[in-house]
mmCIF file of C-alpha atoms in Angstrom:
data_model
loop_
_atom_site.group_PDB
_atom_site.id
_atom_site.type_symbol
_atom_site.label_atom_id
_atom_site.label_comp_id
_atom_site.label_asym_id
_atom_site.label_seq_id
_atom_site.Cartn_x
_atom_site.Cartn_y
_atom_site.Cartn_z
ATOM 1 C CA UNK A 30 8.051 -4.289 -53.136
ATOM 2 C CA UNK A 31 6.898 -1.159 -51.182
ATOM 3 C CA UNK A 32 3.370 -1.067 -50.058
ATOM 4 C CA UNK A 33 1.473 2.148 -51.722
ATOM 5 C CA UNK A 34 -1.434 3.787 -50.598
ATOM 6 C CA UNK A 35 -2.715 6.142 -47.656
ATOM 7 C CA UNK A 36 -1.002 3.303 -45.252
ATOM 8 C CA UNK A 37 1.723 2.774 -46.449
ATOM 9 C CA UNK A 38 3.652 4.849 -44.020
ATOM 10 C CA UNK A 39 2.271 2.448 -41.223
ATOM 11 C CA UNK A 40 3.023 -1.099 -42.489
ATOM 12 C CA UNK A 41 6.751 -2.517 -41.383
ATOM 13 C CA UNK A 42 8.563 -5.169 -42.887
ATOM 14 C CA UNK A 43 9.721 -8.144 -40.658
ATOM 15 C CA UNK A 44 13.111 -6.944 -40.413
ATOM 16 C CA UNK A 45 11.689 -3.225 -39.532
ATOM 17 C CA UNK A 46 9.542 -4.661 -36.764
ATOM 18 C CA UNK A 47 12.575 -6.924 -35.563
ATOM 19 C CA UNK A 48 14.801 -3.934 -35.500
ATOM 20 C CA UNK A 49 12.805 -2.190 -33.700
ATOM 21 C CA UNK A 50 11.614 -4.950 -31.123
ATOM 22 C CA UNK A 51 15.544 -5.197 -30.936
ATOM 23 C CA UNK A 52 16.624 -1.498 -29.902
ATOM 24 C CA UNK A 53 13.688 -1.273 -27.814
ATOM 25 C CA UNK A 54 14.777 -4.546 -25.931
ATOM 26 C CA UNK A 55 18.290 -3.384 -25.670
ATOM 27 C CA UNK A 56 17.123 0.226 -23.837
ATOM 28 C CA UNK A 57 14.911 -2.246 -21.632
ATOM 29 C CA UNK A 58 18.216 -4.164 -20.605
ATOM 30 C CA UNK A 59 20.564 -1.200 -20.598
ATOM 31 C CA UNK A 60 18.249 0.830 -17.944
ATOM 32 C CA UNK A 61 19.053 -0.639 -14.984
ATOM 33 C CA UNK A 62 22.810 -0.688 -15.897
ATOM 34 C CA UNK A 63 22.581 3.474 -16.336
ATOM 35 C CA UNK A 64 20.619 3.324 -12.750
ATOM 36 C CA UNK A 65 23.232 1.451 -11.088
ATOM 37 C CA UNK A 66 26.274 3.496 -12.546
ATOM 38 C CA UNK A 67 24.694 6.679 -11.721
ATOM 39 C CA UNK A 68 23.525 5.454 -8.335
ATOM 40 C CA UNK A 69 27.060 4.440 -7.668
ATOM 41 C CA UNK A 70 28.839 7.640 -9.042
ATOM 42 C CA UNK A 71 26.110 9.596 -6.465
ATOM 43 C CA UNK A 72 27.791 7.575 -3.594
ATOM 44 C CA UNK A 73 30.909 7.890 -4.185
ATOM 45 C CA UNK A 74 31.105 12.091 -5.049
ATOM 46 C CA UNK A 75 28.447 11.988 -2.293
ATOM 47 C CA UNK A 76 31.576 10.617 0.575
ATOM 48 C CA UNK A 77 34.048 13.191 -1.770
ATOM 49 C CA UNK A 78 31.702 16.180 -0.996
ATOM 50 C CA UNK A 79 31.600 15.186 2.411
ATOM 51 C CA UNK A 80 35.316 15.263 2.921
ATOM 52 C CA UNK A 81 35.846 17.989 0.687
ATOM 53 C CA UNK A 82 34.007 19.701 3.954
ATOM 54 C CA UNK A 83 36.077 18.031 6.107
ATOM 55 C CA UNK A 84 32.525 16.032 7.495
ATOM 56 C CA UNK A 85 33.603 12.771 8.544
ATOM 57 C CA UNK A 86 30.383 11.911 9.889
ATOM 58 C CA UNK A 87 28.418 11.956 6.968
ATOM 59 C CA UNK A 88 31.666 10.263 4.853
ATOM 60 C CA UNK A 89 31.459 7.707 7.333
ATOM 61 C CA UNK A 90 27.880 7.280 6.622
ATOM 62 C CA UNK A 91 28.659 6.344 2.883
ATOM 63 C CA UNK A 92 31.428 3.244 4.017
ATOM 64 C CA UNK A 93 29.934 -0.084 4.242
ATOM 65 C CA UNK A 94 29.236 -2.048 7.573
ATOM 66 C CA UNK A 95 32.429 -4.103 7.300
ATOM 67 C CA UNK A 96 34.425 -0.850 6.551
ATOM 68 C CA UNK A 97 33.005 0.741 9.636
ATOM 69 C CA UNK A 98 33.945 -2.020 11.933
ATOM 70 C CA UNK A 99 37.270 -2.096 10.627
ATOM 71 C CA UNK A 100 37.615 1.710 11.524
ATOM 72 C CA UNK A 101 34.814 2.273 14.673
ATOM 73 C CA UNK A 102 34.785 5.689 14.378
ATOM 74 C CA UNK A 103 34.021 8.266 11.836
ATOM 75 C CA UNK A 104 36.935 10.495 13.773
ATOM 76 C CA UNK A 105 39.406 7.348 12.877
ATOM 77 C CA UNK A 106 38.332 6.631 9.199
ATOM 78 C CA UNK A 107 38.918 10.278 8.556
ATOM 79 C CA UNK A 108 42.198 10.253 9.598
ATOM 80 C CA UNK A 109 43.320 7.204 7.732
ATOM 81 C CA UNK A 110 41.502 8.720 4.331
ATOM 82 C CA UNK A 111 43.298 12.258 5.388
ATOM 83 C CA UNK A 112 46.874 10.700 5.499
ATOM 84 C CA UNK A 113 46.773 7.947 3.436
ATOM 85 C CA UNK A 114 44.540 9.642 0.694
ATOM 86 C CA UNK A 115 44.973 12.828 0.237
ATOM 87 C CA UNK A 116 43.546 13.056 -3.433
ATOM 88 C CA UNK A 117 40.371 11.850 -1.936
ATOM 89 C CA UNK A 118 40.300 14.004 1.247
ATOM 90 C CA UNK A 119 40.370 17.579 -0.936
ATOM 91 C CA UNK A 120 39.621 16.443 -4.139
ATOM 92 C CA UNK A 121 39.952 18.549 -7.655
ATOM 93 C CA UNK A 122 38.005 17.065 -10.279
ATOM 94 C CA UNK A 123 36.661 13.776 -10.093
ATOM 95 C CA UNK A 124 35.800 11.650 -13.260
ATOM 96 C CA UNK A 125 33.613 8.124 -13.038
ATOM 97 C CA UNK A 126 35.179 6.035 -15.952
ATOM 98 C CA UNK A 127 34.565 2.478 -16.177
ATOM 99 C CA UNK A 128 32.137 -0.016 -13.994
ATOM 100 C CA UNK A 129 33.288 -3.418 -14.144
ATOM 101 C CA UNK A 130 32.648 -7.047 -12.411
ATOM 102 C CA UNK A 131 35.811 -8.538 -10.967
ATOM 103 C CA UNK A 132 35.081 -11.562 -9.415
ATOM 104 C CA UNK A 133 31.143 -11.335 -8.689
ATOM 105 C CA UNK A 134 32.209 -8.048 -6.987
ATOM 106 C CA UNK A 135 31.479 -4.517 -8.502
ATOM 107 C CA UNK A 136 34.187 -2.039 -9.298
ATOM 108 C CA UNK A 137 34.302 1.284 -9.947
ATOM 109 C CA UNK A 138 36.879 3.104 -11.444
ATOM 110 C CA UNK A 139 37.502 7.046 -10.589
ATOM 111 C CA UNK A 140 39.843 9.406 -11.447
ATOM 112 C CA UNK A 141 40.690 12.217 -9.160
ATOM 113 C CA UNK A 142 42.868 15.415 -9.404
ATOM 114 C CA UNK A 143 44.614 16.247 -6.271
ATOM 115 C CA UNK A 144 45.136 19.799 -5.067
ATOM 116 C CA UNK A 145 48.543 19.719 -7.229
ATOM 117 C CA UNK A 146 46.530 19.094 -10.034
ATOM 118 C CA UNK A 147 48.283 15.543 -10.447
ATOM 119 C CA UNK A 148 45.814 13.346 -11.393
ATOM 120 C CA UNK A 149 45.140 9.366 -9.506
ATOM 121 C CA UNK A 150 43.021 6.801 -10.643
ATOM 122 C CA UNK A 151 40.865 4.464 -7.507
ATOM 123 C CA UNK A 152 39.223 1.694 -7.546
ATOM 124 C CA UNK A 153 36.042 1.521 -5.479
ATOM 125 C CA UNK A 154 34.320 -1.891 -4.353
ATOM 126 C CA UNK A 155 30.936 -1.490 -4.248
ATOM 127 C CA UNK A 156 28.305 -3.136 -2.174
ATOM 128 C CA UNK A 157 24.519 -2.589 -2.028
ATOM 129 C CA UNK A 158 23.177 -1.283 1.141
ATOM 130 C CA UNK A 159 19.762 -1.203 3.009
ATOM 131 C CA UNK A 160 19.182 2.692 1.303
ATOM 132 C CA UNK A 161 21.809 2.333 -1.950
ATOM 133 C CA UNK A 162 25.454 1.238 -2.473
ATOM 134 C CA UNK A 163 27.934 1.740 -0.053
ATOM 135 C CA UNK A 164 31.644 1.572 -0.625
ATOM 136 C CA UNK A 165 33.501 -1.120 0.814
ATOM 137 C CA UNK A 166 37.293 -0.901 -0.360
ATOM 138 C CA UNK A 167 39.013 1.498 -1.835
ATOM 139 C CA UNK A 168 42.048 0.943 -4.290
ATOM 140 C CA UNK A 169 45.199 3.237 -4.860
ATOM 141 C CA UNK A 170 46.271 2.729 -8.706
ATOM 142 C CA UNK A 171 50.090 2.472 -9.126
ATOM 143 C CA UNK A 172 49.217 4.727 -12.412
ATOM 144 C CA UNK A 173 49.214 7.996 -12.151
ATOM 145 C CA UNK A 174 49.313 10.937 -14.579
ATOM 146 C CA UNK A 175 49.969 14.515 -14.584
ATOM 147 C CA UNK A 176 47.262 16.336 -16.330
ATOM 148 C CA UNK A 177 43.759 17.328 -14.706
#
């Protein structure tokens, strides 16, 4: 039975009031989850930027401690990313696509169009830092396709 009246407009069924408890609880949840994505998508086309100006010191900046260490140098992790990634050292286009756990660890996947157009799909490991996430491994794909 519908209510009638002046009010009626304003008085919910139970299942109207669980519904919407529901889809607000769900944007509640989901808000952090858009945060993180689009804080991790800012630090990764943040480092592509940076190399896409050939500015290894502020690439450098967006590698994690452990990645650093491994490296020492912003002059030496620039050369490793220059010869042994060169989709990521000029990049075309670059396209976040799916954030996913893997063993308590977060990974990103990215696609990137090199300067041939060819397109290469990365995974990035992220880790959180002091000021946001920092990347701390970076995967080659064996797929690649041909389109950008």
């Amino acid at each position: 039975m519908k209510p009638r009246g002046p009010f009626s407009r304003i008085i919910l069924t139970n299942m109207e009031v669980m519904m919407r408890y529901a889809v607000f609880a769900l944007a509640v949840l989901a808000a952090p989850a858009f945060a993180q994505e689009a804080e991790i998508a800012e630090t990764i086309n943040g480092q592509m930027e940076a190399f896409r100006a050939e500015d290894v010191v502020t690439a450098f900046t967006f590698a994690s401690p452990t990645i650093q260490g491994i490296f020492g140098t912003p002059e030496n992790f620039g050369k490793m990313v220059r010869e042994g990634y060169p989709m990521v050292w000029k990049p075309g286009a670059v396209q976040m696509m799916e954030l996913r756990t893997v063993a308590g660890a977060l990974w990103q996947r990215v696609r990137v169009a090199d300067s041939g157009g060819r397109g290469w799909y990365l995974d990035y490991r992220m880790v959180p830092g002091p000021k946001g996430w920092l990347i701390d491994a970076v995967q080659l794909l064996p797929m690649q396709d041909l389109g950008a």
